[in-house]
PDB file of C-alpha atoms in Angstrom:
ATOM      1  CA  MET A   1     -82.799  27.747  32.951  1.00  0.00           C
ATOM      2  CA  ASN A   2     -85.110  26.496  30.046  1.00  0.00           C
ATOM      3  CA  TYR A   3     -83.857  23.162  29.084  1.00  0.00           C
ATOM      4  CA  CYS A   4     -81.862  20.384  30.654  1.00  0.00           C
ATOM      5  CA  SER A   5     -78.327  20.057  29.229  1.00  0.00           C
ATOM      6  CA  HIS A   6     -78.472  16.213  29.903  1.00  0.00           C
ATOM      7  CA  CYS A   7     -81.534  15.151  28.100  1.00  0.00           C
ATOM      8  CA  GLY A   8     -82.938  18.375  26.419  1.00  0.00           C
ATOM      9  CA  SER A   9     -86.143  18.344  28.505  1.00  0.00           C
ATOM     10  CA  SER A  10     -88.110  21.606  29.238  1.00  0.00           C
ATOM     11  CA  GLU A  11     -89.378  20.220  32.248  1.00  0.00           C
ATOM     12  CA  ILE A  12     -87.143  22.000  34.758  1.00  0.00           C
ATOM     13  CA  ALA A  13     -88.321  22.627  38.227  1.00  0.00           C
ATOM     14  CA  TRP A  14     -86.799  24.956  41.036  1.00  0.00           C
ATOM     15  CA  ALA A  15     -86.962  22.323  43.931  1.00  0.00           C
ATOM     16  CA  ILE A  16     -85.053  20.861  46.746  1.00  0.00           C
ATOM     17  CA  PRO A  17     -83.503  17.640  45.532  1.00  0.00           C
ATOM     18  CA  ALA A  18     -83.444  14.486  47.678  1.00  0.00           C
ATOM     19  CA  GLY A  19     -80.632  14.698  50.158  1.00  0.00           C
ATOM     20  CA  ASP A  20     -80.029  18.429  49.702  1.00  0.00           C
ATOM     21  CA  ASN A  21     -81.215  21.450  51.854  1.00  0.00           C
ATOM     22  CA  ARG A  22     -81.676  24.219  49.411  1.00  0.00           C
ATOM     23  CA  PRO A  23     -83.539  24.693  46.030  1.00  0.00           C
ATOM     24  CA  ARG A  24     -81.774  23.983  42.665  1.00  0.00           C
ATOM     25  CA  TYR A  25     -82.945  23.549  39.102  1.00  0.00           C
ATOM     26  CA  VAL A  26     -83.792  20.024  38.590  1.00  0.00           C
ATOM     27  CA  CYS A  27     -84.810  18.137  35.470  1.00  0.00           C
ATOM     28  CA  SER A  28     -88.277  16.497  36.198  1.00  0.00           C
ATOM     29  CA  LYS A  29     -87.523  14.171  33.338  1.00  0.00           C
ATOM     30  CA  CYS A  30     -83.920  12.657  33.969  1.00  0.00           C
ATOM     31  CA  ASP A  31     -83.374  14.018  37.801  1.00  0.00           C
ATOM     32  CA  ALA A  32     -80.289  15.912  36.725  1.00  0.00           C
ATOM     33  CA  VAL A  33     -79.569  18.480  39.395  1.00  0.00           C
ATOM     34  CA  PHE A  34     -77.890  21.865  38.348  1.00  0.00           C
ATOM     35  CA  TYR A  35     -75.827  23.630  40.973  1.00  0.00           C
ATOM     36  CA  GLN A  36     -75.207  27.241  40.730  1.00  0.00           C
ATOM     37  CA  ASN A  37     -72.043  28.246  42.662  1.00  0.00           C
ATOM     38  CA  PRO A  38     -70.376  31.597  43.525  1.00  0.00           C
ATOM     39  CA  LYS A  39     -68.042  32.869  40.869  1.00  0.00           C
ATOM     40  CA  ILE A  40     -64.265  33.482  41.723  1.00  0.00           C
ATOM     41  CA  VAL A  41     -62.690  36.697  40.614  1.00  0.00           C
ATOM     42  CA  ALA A  42     -58.799  36.793  40.868  1.00  0.00           C
ATOM     43  CA  GLY A  43     -56.760  39.889  40.397  1.00  0.00           C
ATOM     44  CA  CYS A  44     -53.595  41.772  41.332  1.00  0.00           C
ATOM     45  CA  ILE A  45     -52.299  44.929  42.846  1.00  0.00           C
ATOM     46  CA  PRO A  46     -49.370  45.490  40.419  1.00  0.00           C
ATOM     47  CA  GLU A  47     -46.795  47.497  42.418  1.00  0.00           C
ATOM     48  CA  TRP A  48     -43.822  49.686  41.208  1.00  0.00           C
ATOM     49  CA  ASP A  49     -41.896  51.675  43.944  1.00  0.00           C
ATOM     50  CA  ASP A  50     -44.607  53.615  45.660  1.00  0.00           C
ATOM     51  CA  LYS A  51     -47.287  53.487  42.986  1.00  0.00           C
ATOM     52  CA  ILE A  52     -49.902  50.881  41.801  1.00  0.00           C
ATOM     53  CA  LEU A  53     -51.094  50.204  38.390  1.00  0.00           C
ATOM     54  CA  LEU A  54     -54.735  50.799  37.616  1.00  0.00           C
ATOM     55  CA  CYS A  55     -56.735  50.132  34.485  1.00  0.00           C
ATOM     56  CA  LYS A  56     -59.637  52.291  33.219  1.00  0.00           C
ATOM     57  CA  ARG A  57     -62.529  49.930  32.007  1.00  0.00           C
ATOM     58  CA  ALA A  58     -63.498  49.690  28.496  1.00  0.00           C
ATOM     59  CA  ILE A  59     -66.223  47.203  28.896  1.00  0.00           C
ATOM     60  CA  PRO A  60     -69.436  47.060  31.198  1.00  0.00           C
ATOM     61  CA  PRO A  61     -70.062  47.016  33.979  1.00  0.00           C
ATOM     62  CA  ARG A  62     -68.666  50.196  35.047  1.00  0.00           C
ATOM     63  CA  HIS A  63     -67.351  51.454  31.662  1.00  0.00           C
ATOM     64  CA  GLY A  64     -64.967  54.382  32.059  1.00  0.00           C
ATOM     65  CA  TYR A  65     -64.094  53.627  35.839  1.00  0.00           C
ATOM     66  CA  TRP A  66     -60.920  52.665  37.326  1.00  0.00           C
ATOM     67  CA  THR A  67     -59.966  49.195  38.636  1.00  0.00           C
ATOM     68  CA  LEU A  68     -57.161  46.812  39.529  1.00  0.00           C
ATOM     69  CA  PRO A  69     -56.662  44.169  36.875  1.00  0.00           C
ATOM     70  CA  ALA A  70     -58.885  41.508  37.728  1.00  0.00           C
ATOM     71  CA  GLY A  71     -61.409  38.921  36.275  1.00  0.00           C
ATOM     72  CA  PHE A  72     -63.225  35.617  36.414  1.00  0.00           C
ATOM     73  CA  MET A  73     -61.205  32.647  36.802  1.00  0.00           C
ATOM     74  CA  GLU A  74     -61.142  30.225  33.782  1.00  0.00           C
ATOM     75  CA  ASN A  75     -61.345  26.321  34.161  1.00  0.00           C
ATOM     76  CA  SER A  76     -58.263  24.524  34.841  1.00  0.00           C
ATOM     77  CA  GLU A  77     -56.192  27.510  36.284  1.00  0.00           C
ATOM     78  CA  THR A  78     -55.428  28.407  39.725  1.00  0.00           C
ATOM     79  CA  THR A  79     -56.214  31.709  41.424  1.00  0.00           C
ATOM     80  CA  LEU A  80     -52.575  32.808  40.938  1.00  0.00           C
ATOM     81  CA  GLU A  81     -52.505  31.910  37.424  1.00  0.00           C
ATOM     82  CA  ALA A  82     -55.785  33.818  36.829  1.00  0.00           C
ATOM     83  CA  ALA A  83     -54.442  36.907  38.513  1.00  0.00           C
ATOM     84  CA  ILE A  84     -51.289  36.801  36.544  1.00  0.00           C
ATOM     85  CA  ARG A  85     -53.400  36.232  33.249  1.00  0.00           C
ATOM     86  CA  GLU A  86     -55.892  39.142  34.033  1.00  0.00           C
ATOM     87  CA  THR A  87     -52.958  41.494  34.670  1.00  0.00           C
ATOM     88  CA  LEU A  88     -51.472  40.618  31.193  1.00  0.00           C
ATOM     89  CA  GLU A  89     -54.840  40.797  29.412  1.00  0.00           C
ATOM     90  CA  GLU A  90     -55.918  44.123  30.922  1.00  0.00           C
ATOM     91  CA  ALA A  91     -52.641  45.974  31.210  1.00  0.00           C
ATOM     92  CA  ASN A  92     -50.324  44.048  29.052  1.00  0.00           C
ATOM     93  CA  ALA A  93     -48.182  44.080  32.285  1.00  0.00           C
ATOM     94  CA  ARG A  94     -46.053  41.124  33.598  1.00  0.00           C
ATOM     95  CA  VAL A  95     -46.024  40.775  37.330  1.00  0.00           C
ATOM     96  CA  GLU A  96     -44.168  38.455  39.824  1.00  0.00           C
ATOM     97  CA  ILE A  97     -46.713  37.569  42.796  1.00  0.00           C
ATOM     98  CA  VAL A  98     -45.826  38.247  46.068  1.00  0.00           C
ATOM     99  CA  ASP A  99     -48.797  36.807  48.126  1.00  0.00           C
ATOM    100  CA  LEU A 100     -52.513  36.582  48.565  1.00  0.00           C
ATOM    101  CA  TYR A 101     -53.814  39.659  50.099  1.00  0.00           C
ATOM    102  CA  THR A 102     -57.495  40.037  50.152  1.00  0.00           C
ATOM    103  CA  VAL A 103     -60.336  37.531  50.075  1.00  0.00           C
ATOM    104  CA  LEU A 104     -63.650  39.335  49.833  1.00  0.00           C
ATOM    105  CA  ASN A 105     -67.016  37.649  49.696  1.00  0.00           C
ATOM    106  CA  ILE A 106     -69.918  39.425  47.930  1.00  0.00           C
ATOM    107  CA  PRO A 107     -73.052  37.442  48.745  1.00  0.00           C
ATOM    108  CA  HIS A 108     -75.600  39.570  46.827  1.00  0.00           C
ATOM    109  CA  THR A 109     -73.659  39.028  43.574  1.00  0.00           C
ATOM    110  CA  ASP A 110     -72.543  35.472  44.433  1.00  0.00           C
ATOM    111  CA  GLN A 111     -68.851  36.393  43.880  1.00  0.00           C
ATOM    112  CA  VAL A 112     -65.651  35.833  45.759  1.00  0.00           C
ATOM    113  CA  TYR A 113     -62.695  38.208  45.134  1.00  0.00           C
ATOM    114  CA  MET A 114     -59.117  36.902  45.710  1.00  0.00           C
ATOM    115  CA  MET A 115     -56.611  39.760  45.151  1.00  0.00           C
ATOM    116  CA  PHE A 116     -52.785  39.205  45.140  1.00  0.00           C
ATOM    117  CA  ARG A 117     -49.952  41.573  45.710  1.00  0.00           C
ATOM    118  CA  GLY A 118     -47.565  41.608  42.734  1.00  0.00           C
ATOM    119  CA  LYS A 119     -44.356  43.381  41.637  1.00  0.00           C
ATOM    120  CA  LEU A 120     -44.308  44.737  38.152  1.00  0.00           C
ATOM    121  CA  VAL A 121     -41.459  43.101  36.218  1.00  0.00           C
ATOM    122  CA  ASP A 122     -40.793  46.337  34.266  1.00  0.00           C
ATOM    123  CA  LEU A 123     -42.677  49.549  33.045  1.00  0.00           C
ATOM    124  CA  ASP A 124     -43.757  47.948  29.881  1.00  0.00           C
ATOM    125  CA  PHE A 125     -47.531  48.132  30.066  1.00  0.00           C
ATOM    126  CA  SER A 126     -50.349  49.383  27.943  1.00  0.00           C
ATOM    127  CA  PRO A 127     -54.097  49.091  27.820  1.00  0.00           C
ATOM    128  CA  GLY A 128     -55.396  45.773  26.719  1.00  0.00           C
ATOM    129  CA  GLU A 129     -58.612  44.897  24.955  1.00  0.00           C
ATOM    130  CA  GLU A 130     -60.757  45.420  28.075  1.00  0.00           C
ATOM    131  CA  SER A 131     -59.082  48.844  29.269  1.00  0.00           C
ATOM    132  CA  LEU A 132     -58.974  52.325  27.863  1.00  0.00           C
ATOM    133  CA  GLU A 133     -55.961  53.528  29.977  1.00  0.00           C
ATOM    134  CA  CYS A 134     -53.422  52.173  32.390  1.00  0.00           C
ATOM    135  CA  GLU A 135     -51.643  54.314  34.651  1.00  0.00           C
ATOM    136  CA  LEU A 136     -49.443  54.254  37.763  1.00  0.00           C
ATOM    137  CA  TYR A 137     -50.865  56.179  40.796  1.00  0.00           C
ATOM    138  CA  SER A 138     -49.503  56.986  44.136  1.00  0.00           C
ATOM    139  CA  GLU A 139     -52.039  56.912  47.066  1.00  0.00           C
ATOM    140  CA  SER A 140     -52.655  60.784  46.791  1.00  0.00           C
ATOM    141  CA  GLN A 141     -53.187  60.311  42.889  1.00  0.00           C
ATOM    142  CA  VAL A 142     -55.770  57.406  43.016  1.00  0.00           C
ATOM    143  CA  PRO A 143     -59.065  58.539  41.469  1.00  0.00           C
ATOM    144  CA  TRP A 144     -60.967  57.396  44.566  1.00  0.00           C
ATOM    145  CA  ASP A 145     -64.386  58.839  43.443  1.00  0.00           C
ATOM    146  CA  ALA A 146     -63.938  57.078  40.114  1.00  0.00           C
ATOM    147  CA  LEU A 147     -63.185  53.354  41.116  1.00  0.00           C
ATOM    148  CA  ALA A 148     -65.267  50.743  39.642  1.00  0.00           C
ATOM    149  CA  PHE A 149     -66.223  48.494  42.582  1.00  0.00           C
ATOM    150  CA  PRO A 150     -66.372  48.340  46.336  1.00  0.00           C
ATOM    151  CA  THR A 151     -63.909  45.340  46.354  1.00  0.00           C
ATOM    152  CA  ILE A 152     -61.375  47.514  44.734  1.00  0.00           C
ATOM    153  CA  LEU A 153     -62.055  50.505  46.978  1.00  0.00           C
ATOM    154  CA  HIS A 154     -61.446  48.461  50.131  1.00  0.00           C
ATOM    155  CA  THR A 155     -58.572  46.379  48.754  1.00  0.00           C
ATOM    156  CA  LEU A 156     -56.795  49.703  48.010  1.00  0.00           C
ATOM    157  CA  LYS A 157     -57.720  51.235  51.447  1.00  0.00           C
ATOM    158  CA  PHE A 158     -56.163  48.259  52.999  1.00  0.00           C
ATOM    159  CA  TYR A 159     -53.120  48.168  50.899  1.00  0.00           C
ATOM    160  CA  PHE A 160     -52.185  51.914  51.442  1.00  0.00           C
ATOM    161  CA  GLU A 161     -52.950  51.443  55.175  1.00  0.00           C
ATOM    162  CA  ASP A 162     -50.699  48.439  55.517  1.00  0.00           C
ATOM    163  CA  ARG A 163     -48.116  49.823  53.271  1.00  0.00           C
ATOM    164  CA  LYS A 164     -47.462  52.459  56.033  1.00  0.00           C
ATOM    165  CA  THR A 165     -46.271  49.708  58.390  1.00  0.00           C
ATOM    166  CA  GLY A 166     -44.791  47.403  55.910  1.00  0.00           C
ATOM    167  CA  GLU A 167     -46.773  44.465  56.917  1.00  0.00           C
ATOM    168  CA  PHE A 168     -49.558  43.002  54.738  1.00  0.00           C
ATOM    169  CA  PRO A 169     -51.700  40.516  56.556  1.00  0.00           C
ATOM    170  CA  LEU A 170     -54.256  38.592  54.688  1.00  0.00           C
ATOM    171  CA  ARG A 171     -57.458  40.547  54.808  1.00  0.00           C
ATOM    172  CA  SER A 172     -60.895  38.974  54.486  1.00  0.00           C
ATOM    173  CA  GLY A 173     -64.491  39.880  55.049  1.00  0.00           C
ATOM    174  CA  ASP A 174     -67.680  40.585  53.090  1.00  0.00           C
ATOM    175  CA  ILE A 175     -68.746  43.300  51.003  1.00  0.00           C
ATOM    176  CA  VAL A 176     -72.691  43.759  52.096  1.00  0.00           C
ATOM    177  CA  ARG A 177     -75.493  46.082  51.031  1.00  0.00           C
ATOM    178  CA  ASP A 178     -76.261  48.697  53.322  1.00  0.00           C
ATOM    179  CA  GLY A 179     -79.218  50.425  51.548  1.00  0.00           C
ATOM    180  CA  ASN A 180     -78.024  51.864  48.149  1.00  0.00           C
ATOM    181  CA  HIS A 181     -74.255  51.300  49.167  1.00  0.00           C
ATOM    182  CA  ALA A 182     -71.880  48.473  49.723  1.00  0.00           C
ATOM    183  CA  ILE A 183     -69.831  48.317  52.703  1.00  0.00           C
ATOM    184  CA  PHE A 184     -67.173  46.220  54.062  1.00  0.00           C
ATOM    185  CA  ALA A 185     -67.899  43.871  57.232  1.00  0.00           C
ATOM    186  CA  GLN A 186     -65.024  42.160  58.626  1.00  0.00           C
ATOM    187  CA  ARG A 187     -65.771  38.642  59.773  1.00  0.00           C
ATOM    188  CA  ARG A 188     -63.919  37.185  62.532  1.00  0.00           C
ATOM    189  CA  ARG A 189     -63.313  33.430  62.861  1.00  0.00           C
ATOM    190  CA  GLU A 190     -65.341  31.714  65.421  1.00  0.00           C
ATOM    191  CA  LEU A 191     -63.631  29.017  67.521  1.00  0.00           C
TER     192      LEU A 191
END
């Protein structure tokens, strides 16, 4: 951060503001505090019979890799609205949301992924601006080695595992670094 968005001063310090417990950007001139919070990514597992819809990314990061339709929330929208919008933007696909399925924290990127299960309304889908291709895949056809992000890999593993029982509990946990890899660590609620 170079300038205060309140007063325009370049006197920005990385300091612990009074009454807080962690460092933040603070304007030394007008005392404005600038909070940086995690970003929420909302997305969808679009289902059709025994298949799910994946999109091949046309933008960085991970250009050319496959993902579920998902993206950063916009101001003034709900997570459900964001999941529906992202599915429409990336795959020109309309979905009816079934339920929230995964909540995955990624502390090292300051992101929280919230993925919903959704039923495709019809088979009228095509790549949006951010996608090169869109395809329906059964579990055996998923390009597992070409998935864009660990969050997508773990969400799909959970989904296909749960589909065998027909029960889809809310899954939550953390994607954490383990050397050069990102792994899933389930967190249990402490009572």
